[in-house]
PDB file of C-alpha atoms in Angstrom:
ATOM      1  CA  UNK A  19       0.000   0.000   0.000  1.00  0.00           C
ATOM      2  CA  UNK A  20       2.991   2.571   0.588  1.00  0.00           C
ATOM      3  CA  UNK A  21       4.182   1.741  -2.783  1.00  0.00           C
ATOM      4  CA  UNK A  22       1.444   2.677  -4.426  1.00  0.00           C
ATOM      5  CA  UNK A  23       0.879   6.178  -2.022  1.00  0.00           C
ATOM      6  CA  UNK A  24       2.977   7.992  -4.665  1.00  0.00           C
ATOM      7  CA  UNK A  25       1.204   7.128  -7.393  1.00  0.00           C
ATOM      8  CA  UNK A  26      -2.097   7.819  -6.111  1.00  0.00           C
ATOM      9  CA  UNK A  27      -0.567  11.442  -4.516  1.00  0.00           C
ATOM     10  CA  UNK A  28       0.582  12.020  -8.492  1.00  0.00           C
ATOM     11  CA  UNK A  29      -2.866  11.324 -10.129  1.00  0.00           C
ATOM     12  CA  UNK A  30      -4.804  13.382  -7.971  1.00  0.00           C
ATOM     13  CA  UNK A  31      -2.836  16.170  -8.579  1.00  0.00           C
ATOM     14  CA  UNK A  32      -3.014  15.397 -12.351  1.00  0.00           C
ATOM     15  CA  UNK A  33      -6.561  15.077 -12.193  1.00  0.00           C
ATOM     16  CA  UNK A  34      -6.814  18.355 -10.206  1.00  0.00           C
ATOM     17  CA  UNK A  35      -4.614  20.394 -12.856  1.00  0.00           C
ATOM     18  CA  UNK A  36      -6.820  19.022 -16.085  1.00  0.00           C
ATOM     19  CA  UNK A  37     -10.363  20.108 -13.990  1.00  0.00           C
ATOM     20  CA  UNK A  38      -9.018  23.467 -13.916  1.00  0.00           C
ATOM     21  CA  UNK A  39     -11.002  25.735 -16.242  1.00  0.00           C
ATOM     22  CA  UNK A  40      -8.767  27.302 -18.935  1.00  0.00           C
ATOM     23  CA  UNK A  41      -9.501  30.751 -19.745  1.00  0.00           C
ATOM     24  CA  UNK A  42     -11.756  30.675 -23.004  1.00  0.00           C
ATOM     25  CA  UNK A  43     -11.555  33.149 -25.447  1.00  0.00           C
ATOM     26  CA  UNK A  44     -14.284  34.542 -27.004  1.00  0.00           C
ATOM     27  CA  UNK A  45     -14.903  33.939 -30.637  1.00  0.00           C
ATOM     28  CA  UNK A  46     -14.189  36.983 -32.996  1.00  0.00           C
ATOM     29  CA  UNK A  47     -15.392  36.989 -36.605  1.00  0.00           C
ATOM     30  CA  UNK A  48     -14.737  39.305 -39.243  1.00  0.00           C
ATOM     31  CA  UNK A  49     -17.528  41.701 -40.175  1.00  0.00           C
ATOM     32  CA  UNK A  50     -18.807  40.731 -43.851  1.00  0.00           C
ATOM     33  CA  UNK A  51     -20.989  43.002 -45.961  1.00  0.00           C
ATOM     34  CA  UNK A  52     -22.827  40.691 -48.420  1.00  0.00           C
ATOM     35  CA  UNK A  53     -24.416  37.115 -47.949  1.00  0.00           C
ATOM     36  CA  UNK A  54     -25.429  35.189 -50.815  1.00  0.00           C
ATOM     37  CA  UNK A  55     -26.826  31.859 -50.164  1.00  0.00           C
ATOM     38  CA  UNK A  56     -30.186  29.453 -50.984  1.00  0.00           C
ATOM     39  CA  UNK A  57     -33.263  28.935 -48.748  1.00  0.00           C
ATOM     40  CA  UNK A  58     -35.536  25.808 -49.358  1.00  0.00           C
ATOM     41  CA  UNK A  59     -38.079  23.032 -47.475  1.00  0.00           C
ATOM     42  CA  UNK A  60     -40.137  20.163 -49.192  1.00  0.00           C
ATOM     43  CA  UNK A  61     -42.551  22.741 -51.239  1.00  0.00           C
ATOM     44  CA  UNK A  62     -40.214  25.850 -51.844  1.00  0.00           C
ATOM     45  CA  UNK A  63     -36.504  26.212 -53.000  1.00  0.00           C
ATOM     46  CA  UNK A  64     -34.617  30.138 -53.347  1.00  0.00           C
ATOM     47  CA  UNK A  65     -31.832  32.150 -53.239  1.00  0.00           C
ATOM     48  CA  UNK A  66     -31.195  34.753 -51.141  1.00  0.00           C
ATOM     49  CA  UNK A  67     -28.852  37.932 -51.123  1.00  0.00           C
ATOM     50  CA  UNK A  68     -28.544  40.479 -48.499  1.00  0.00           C
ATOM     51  CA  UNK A  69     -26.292  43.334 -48.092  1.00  0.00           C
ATOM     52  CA  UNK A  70     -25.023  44.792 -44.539  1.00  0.00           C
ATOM     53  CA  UNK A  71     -25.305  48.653 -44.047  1.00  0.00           C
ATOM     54  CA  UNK A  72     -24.248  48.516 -40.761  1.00  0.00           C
ATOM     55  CA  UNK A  73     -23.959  46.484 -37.354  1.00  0.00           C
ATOM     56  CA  UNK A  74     -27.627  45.764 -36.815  1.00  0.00           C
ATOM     57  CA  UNK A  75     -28.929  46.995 -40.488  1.00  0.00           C
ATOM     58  CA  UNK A  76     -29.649  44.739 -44.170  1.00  0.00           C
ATOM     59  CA  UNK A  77     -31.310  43.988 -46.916  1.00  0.00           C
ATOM     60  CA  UNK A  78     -32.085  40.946 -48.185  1.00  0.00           C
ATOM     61  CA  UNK A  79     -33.424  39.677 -51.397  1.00  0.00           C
ATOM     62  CA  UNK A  80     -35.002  36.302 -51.654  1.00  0.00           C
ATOM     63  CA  UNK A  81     -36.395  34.566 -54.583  1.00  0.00           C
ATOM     64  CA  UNK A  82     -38.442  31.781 -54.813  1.00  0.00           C
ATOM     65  CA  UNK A  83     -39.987  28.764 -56.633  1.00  0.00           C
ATOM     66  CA  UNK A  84     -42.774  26.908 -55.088  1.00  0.00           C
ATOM     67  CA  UNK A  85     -43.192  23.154 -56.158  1.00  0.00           C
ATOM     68  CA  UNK A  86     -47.181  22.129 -55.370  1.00  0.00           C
ATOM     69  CA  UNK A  87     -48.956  22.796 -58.603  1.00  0.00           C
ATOM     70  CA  UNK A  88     -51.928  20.515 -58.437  1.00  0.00           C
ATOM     71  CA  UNK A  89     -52.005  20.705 -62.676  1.00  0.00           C
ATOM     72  CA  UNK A  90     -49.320  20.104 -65.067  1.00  0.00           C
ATOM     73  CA  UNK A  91     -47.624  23.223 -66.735  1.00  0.00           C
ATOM     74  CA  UNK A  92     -49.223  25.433 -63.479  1.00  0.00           C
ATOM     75  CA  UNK A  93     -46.054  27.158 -61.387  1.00  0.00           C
ATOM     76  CA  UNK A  94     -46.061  29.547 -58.014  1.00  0.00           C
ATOM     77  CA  UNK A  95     -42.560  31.858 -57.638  1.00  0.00           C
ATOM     78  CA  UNK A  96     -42.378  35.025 -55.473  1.00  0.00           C
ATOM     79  CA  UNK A  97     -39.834  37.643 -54.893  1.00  0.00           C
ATOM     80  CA  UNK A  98     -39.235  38.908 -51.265  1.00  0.00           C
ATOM     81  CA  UNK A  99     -37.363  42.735 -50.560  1.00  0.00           C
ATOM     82  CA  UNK A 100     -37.137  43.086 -46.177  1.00  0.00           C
ATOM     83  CA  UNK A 101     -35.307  45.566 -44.893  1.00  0.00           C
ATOM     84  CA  UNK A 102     -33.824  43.620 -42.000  1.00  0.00           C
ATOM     85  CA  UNK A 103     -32.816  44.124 -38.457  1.00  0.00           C
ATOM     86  CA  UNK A 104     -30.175  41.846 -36.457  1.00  0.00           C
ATOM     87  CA  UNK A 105     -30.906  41.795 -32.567  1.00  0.00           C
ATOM     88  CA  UNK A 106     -27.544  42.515 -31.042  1.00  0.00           C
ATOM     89  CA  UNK A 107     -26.671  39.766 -28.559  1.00  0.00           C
ATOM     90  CA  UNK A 108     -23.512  38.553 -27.089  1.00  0.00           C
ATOM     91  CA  UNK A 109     -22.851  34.934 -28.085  1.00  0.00           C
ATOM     92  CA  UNK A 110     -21.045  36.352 -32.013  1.00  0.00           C
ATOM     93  CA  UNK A 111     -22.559  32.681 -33.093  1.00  0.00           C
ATOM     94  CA  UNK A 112     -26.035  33.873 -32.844  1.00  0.00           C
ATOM     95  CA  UNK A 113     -27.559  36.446 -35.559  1.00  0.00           C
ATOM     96  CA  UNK A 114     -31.427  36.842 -34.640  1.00  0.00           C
ATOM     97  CA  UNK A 115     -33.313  39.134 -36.838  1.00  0.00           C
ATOM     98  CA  UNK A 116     -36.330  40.722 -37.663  1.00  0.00           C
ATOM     99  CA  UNK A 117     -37.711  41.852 -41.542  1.00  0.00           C
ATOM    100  CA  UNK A 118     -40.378  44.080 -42.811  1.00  0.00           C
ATOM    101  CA  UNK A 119     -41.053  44.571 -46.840  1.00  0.00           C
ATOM    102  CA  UNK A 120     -42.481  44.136 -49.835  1.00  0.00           C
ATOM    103  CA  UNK A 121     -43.577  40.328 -51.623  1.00  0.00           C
ATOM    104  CA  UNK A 122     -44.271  40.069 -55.256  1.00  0.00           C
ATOM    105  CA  UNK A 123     -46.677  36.632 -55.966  1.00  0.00           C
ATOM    106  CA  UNK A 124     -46.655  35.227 -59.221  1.00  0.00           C
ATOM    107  CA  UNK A 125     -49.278  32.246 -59.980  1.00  0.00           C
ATOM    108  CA  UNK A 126     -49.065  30.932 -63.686  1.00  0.00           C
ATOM    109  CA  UNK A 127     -51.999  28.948 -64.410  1.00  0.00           C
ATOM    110  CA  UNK A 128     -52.961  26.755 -67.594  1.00  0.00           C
ATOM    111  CA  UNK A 129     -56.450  24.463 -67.428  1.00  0.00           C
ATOM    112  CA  UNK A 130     -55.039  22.246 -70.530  1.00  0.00           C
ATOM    113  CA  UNK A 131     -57.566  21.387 -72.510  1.00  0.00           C
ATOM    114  CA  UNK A 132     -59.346  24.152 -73.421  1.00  0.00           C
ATOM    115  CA  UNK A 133     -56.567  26.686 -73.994  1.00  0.00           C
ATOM    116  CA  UNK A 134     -57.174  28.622 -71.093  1.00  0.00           C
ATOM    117  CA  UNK A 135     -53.775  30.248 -69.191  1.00  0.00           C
ATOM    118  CA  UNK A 136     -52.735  33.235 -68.083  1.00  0.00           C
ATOM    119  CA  UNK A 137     -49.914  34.426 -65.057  1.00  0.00           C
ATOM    120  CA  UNK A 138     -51.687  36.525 -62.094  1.00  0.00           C
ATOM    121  CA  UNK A 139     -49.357  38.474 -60.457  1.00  0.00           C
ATOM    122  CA  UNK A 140     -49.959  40.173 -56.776  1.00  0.00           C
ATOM    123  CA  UNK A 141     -47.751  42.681 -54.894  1.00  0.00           C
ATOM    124  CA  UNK A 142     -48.618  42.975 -51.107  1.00  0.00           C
ATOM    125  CA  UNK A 143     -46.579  43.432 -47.635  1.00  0.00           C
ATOM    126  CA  UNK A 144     -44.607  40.824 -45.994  1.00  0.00           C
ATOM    127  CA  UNK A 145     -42.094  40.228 -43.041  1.00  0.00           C
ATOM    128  CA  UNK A 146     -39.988  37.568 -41.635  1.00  0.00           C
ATOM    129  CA  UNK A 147     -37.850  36.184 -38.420  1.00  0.00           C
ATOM    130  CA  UNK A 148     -35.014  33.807 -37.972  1.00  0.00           C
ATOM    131  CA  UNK A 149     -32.054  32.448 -36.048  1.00  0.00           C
ATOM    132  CA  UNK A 150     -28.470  31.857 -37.926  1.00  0.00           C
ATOM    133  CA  UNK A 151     -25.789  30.523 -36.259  1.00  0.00           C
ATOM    134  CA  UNK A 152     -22.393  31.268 -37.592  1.00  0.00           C
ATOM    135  CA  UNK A 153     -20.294  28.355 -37.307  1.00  0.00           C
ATOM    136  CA  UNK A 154     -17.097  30.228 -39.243  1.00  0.00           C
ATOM    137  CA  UNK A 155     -15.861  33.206 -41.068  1.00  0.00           C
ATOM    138  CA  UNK A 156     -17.103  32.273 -44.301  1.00  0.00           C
ATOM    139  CA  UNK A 157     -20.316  30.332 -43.517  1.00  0.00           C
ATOM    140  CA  UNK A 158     -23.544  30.239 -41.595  1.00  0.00           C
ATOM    141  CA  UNK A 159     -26.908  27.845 -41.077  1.00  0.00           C
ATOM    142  CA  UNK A 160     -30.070  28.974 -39.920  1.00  0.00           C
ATOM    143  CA  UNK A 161     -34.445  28.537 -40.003  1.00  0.00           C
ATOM    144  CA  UNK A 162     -35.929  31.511 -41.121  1.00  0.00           C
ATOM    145  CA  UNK A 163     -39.834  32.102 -41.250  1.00  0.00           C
ATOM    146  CA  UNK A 164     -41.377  34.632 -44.389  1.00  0.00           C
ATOM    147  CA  UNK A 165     -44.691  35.673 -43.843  1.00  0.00           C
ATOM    148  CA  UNK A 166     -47.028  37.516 -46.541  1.00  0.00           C
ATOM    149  CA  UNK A 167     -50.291  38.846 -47.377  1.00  0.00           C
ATOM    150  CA  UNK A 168     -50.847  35.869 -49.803  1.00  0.00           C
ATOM    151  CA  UNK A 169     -54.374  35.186 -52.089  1.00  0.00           C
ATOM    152  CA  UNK A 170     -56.055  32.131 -53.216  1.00  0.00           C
ATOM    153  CA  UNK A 171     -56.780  32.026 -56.529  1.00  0.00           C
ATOM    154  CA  UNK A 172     -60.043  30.622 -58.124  1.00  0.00           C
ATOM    155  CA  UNK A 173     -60.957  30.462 -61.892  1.00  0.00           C
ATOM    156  CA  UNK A 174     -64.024  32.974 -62.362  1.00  0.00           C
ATOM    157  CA  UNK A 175     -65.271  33.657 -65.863  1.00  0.00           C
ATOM    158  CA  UNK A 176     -62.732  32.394 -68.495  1.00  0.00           C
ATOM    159  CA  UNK A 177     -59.942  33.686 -66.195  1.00  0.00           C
ATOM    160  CA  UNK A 178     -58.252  32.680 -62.843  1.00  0.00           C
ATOM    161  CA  UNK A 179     -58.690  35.719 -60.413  1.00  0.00           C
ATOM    162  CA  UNK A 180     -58.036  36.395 -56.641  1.00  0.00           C
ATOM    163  CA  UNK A 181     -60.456  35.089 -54.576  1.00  0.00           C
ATOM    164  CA  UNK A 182     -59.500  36.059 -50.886  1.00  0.00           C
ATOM    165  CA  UNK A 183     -56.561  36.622 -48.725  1.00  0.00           C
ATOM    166  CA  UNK A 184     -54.529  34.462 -46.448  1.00  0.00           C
ATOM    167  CA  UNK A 185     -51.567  34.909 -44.781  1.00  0.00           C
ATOM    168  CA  UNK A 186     -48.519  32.678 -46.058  1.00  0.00           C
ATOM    169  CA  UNK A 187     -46.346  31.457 -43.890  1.00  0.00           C
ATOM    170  CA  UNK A 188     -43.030  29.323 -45.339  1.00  0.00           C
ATOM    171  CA  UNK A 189     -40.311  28.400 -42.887  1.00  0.00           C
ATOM    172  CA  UNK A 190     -37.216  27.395 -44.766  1.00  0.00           C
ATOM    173  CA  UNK A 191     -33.583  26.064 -43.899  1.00  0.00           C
ATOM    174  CA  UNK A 192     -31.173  28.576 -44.745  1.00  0.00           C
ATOM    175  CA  UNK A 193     -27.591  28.345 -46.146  1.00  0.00           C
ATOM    176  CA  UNK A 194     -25.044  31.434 -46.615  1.00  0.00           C
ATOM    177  CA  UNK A 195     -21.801  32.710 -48.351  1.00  0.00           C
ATOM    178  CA  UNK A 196     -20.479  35.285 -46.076  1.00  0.00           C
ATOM    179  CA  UNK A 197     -18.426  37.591 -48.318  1.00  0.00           C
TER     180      UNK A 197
END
């Protein structure tokens, strides 16, 4: 048992020195003043741009294809302008932030066999929200959520028209280019 007193003496000071807390230092990254990445989920795929205009301050430009026609050679796409806000918090990783803008709708529509089609187009206010986490310099991952002042079409009288409004909502995983 004395022989082995050392040893124990020596890996409980060991073990002591490695639970000591090293001093962690915080995570810097470079500012960047454009973003260009893609945005999709199951119905909707798009790609995004935004430009920084200062700490908290962007725009971002999002376009959009949306993939749940229920009739051959019918097609949704949208165009999203937010002026964007990023909540200031103190973990750099984090980039929460808050948009307010415009949303352009586009619904082409084509009933086949009688030769009816047209596009109806629609310009109305929309916003969004998200969380990115920046996991380097160059890169980041996040969910964002766009909302807008959507319509439901319904074919009245030889065309397809706007029947009411709904809100849209489309949440989307995120991917970005920081440049």
């Amino acid at each position: 048992m004395q022989k082995l007193l050392p040893f124990f003496l020596c890996s409980l000071t060991v073990s002591r020195l490695a639970a000591q807390e090293a001093p962690i230092k915080p995570t810097v990254y470079r500012k960047y003043t454009v973003a260009l990445g893609i945005l999709g989920n199951p119905k909707v795929l798009g790609v995004q741009a935004e430009g920084r205009f200062g700490p908290h301050f962007g725009g971002r430009l999002v376009a959009t294809q949306v993939f749940d026609s229920h009739r051959q050679n019918e097609f949704s796409a949208g165009g999203i302008g937010l002026l964007t806000y990023y909540i200031p918090l103190k973990n750099p990783r984090l980039e929460p932030m808050l948009g307010i803008g415009g949303v352009y709708s586009l619904y082409h529509w084509d009933l086949g066999s009688n030769g009816n089609k047209g596009t109806l187009t629609d310009f109305n206010v929309g916003g969004g929200m998200g969380l990115n986490l920046r996991f380097s310099n160059d890169f980041r991952a996040g969910i964002n959520v766009l909302f807008a002042n959507g319509f439901v079409a319904d074919y009245q009288a030889d065309e397809m028209r706007v029947a009411h409004r709904k809100l849209l909502v489309m949440p989307a995983l995120t991917f970005d280019i920081l440049l």
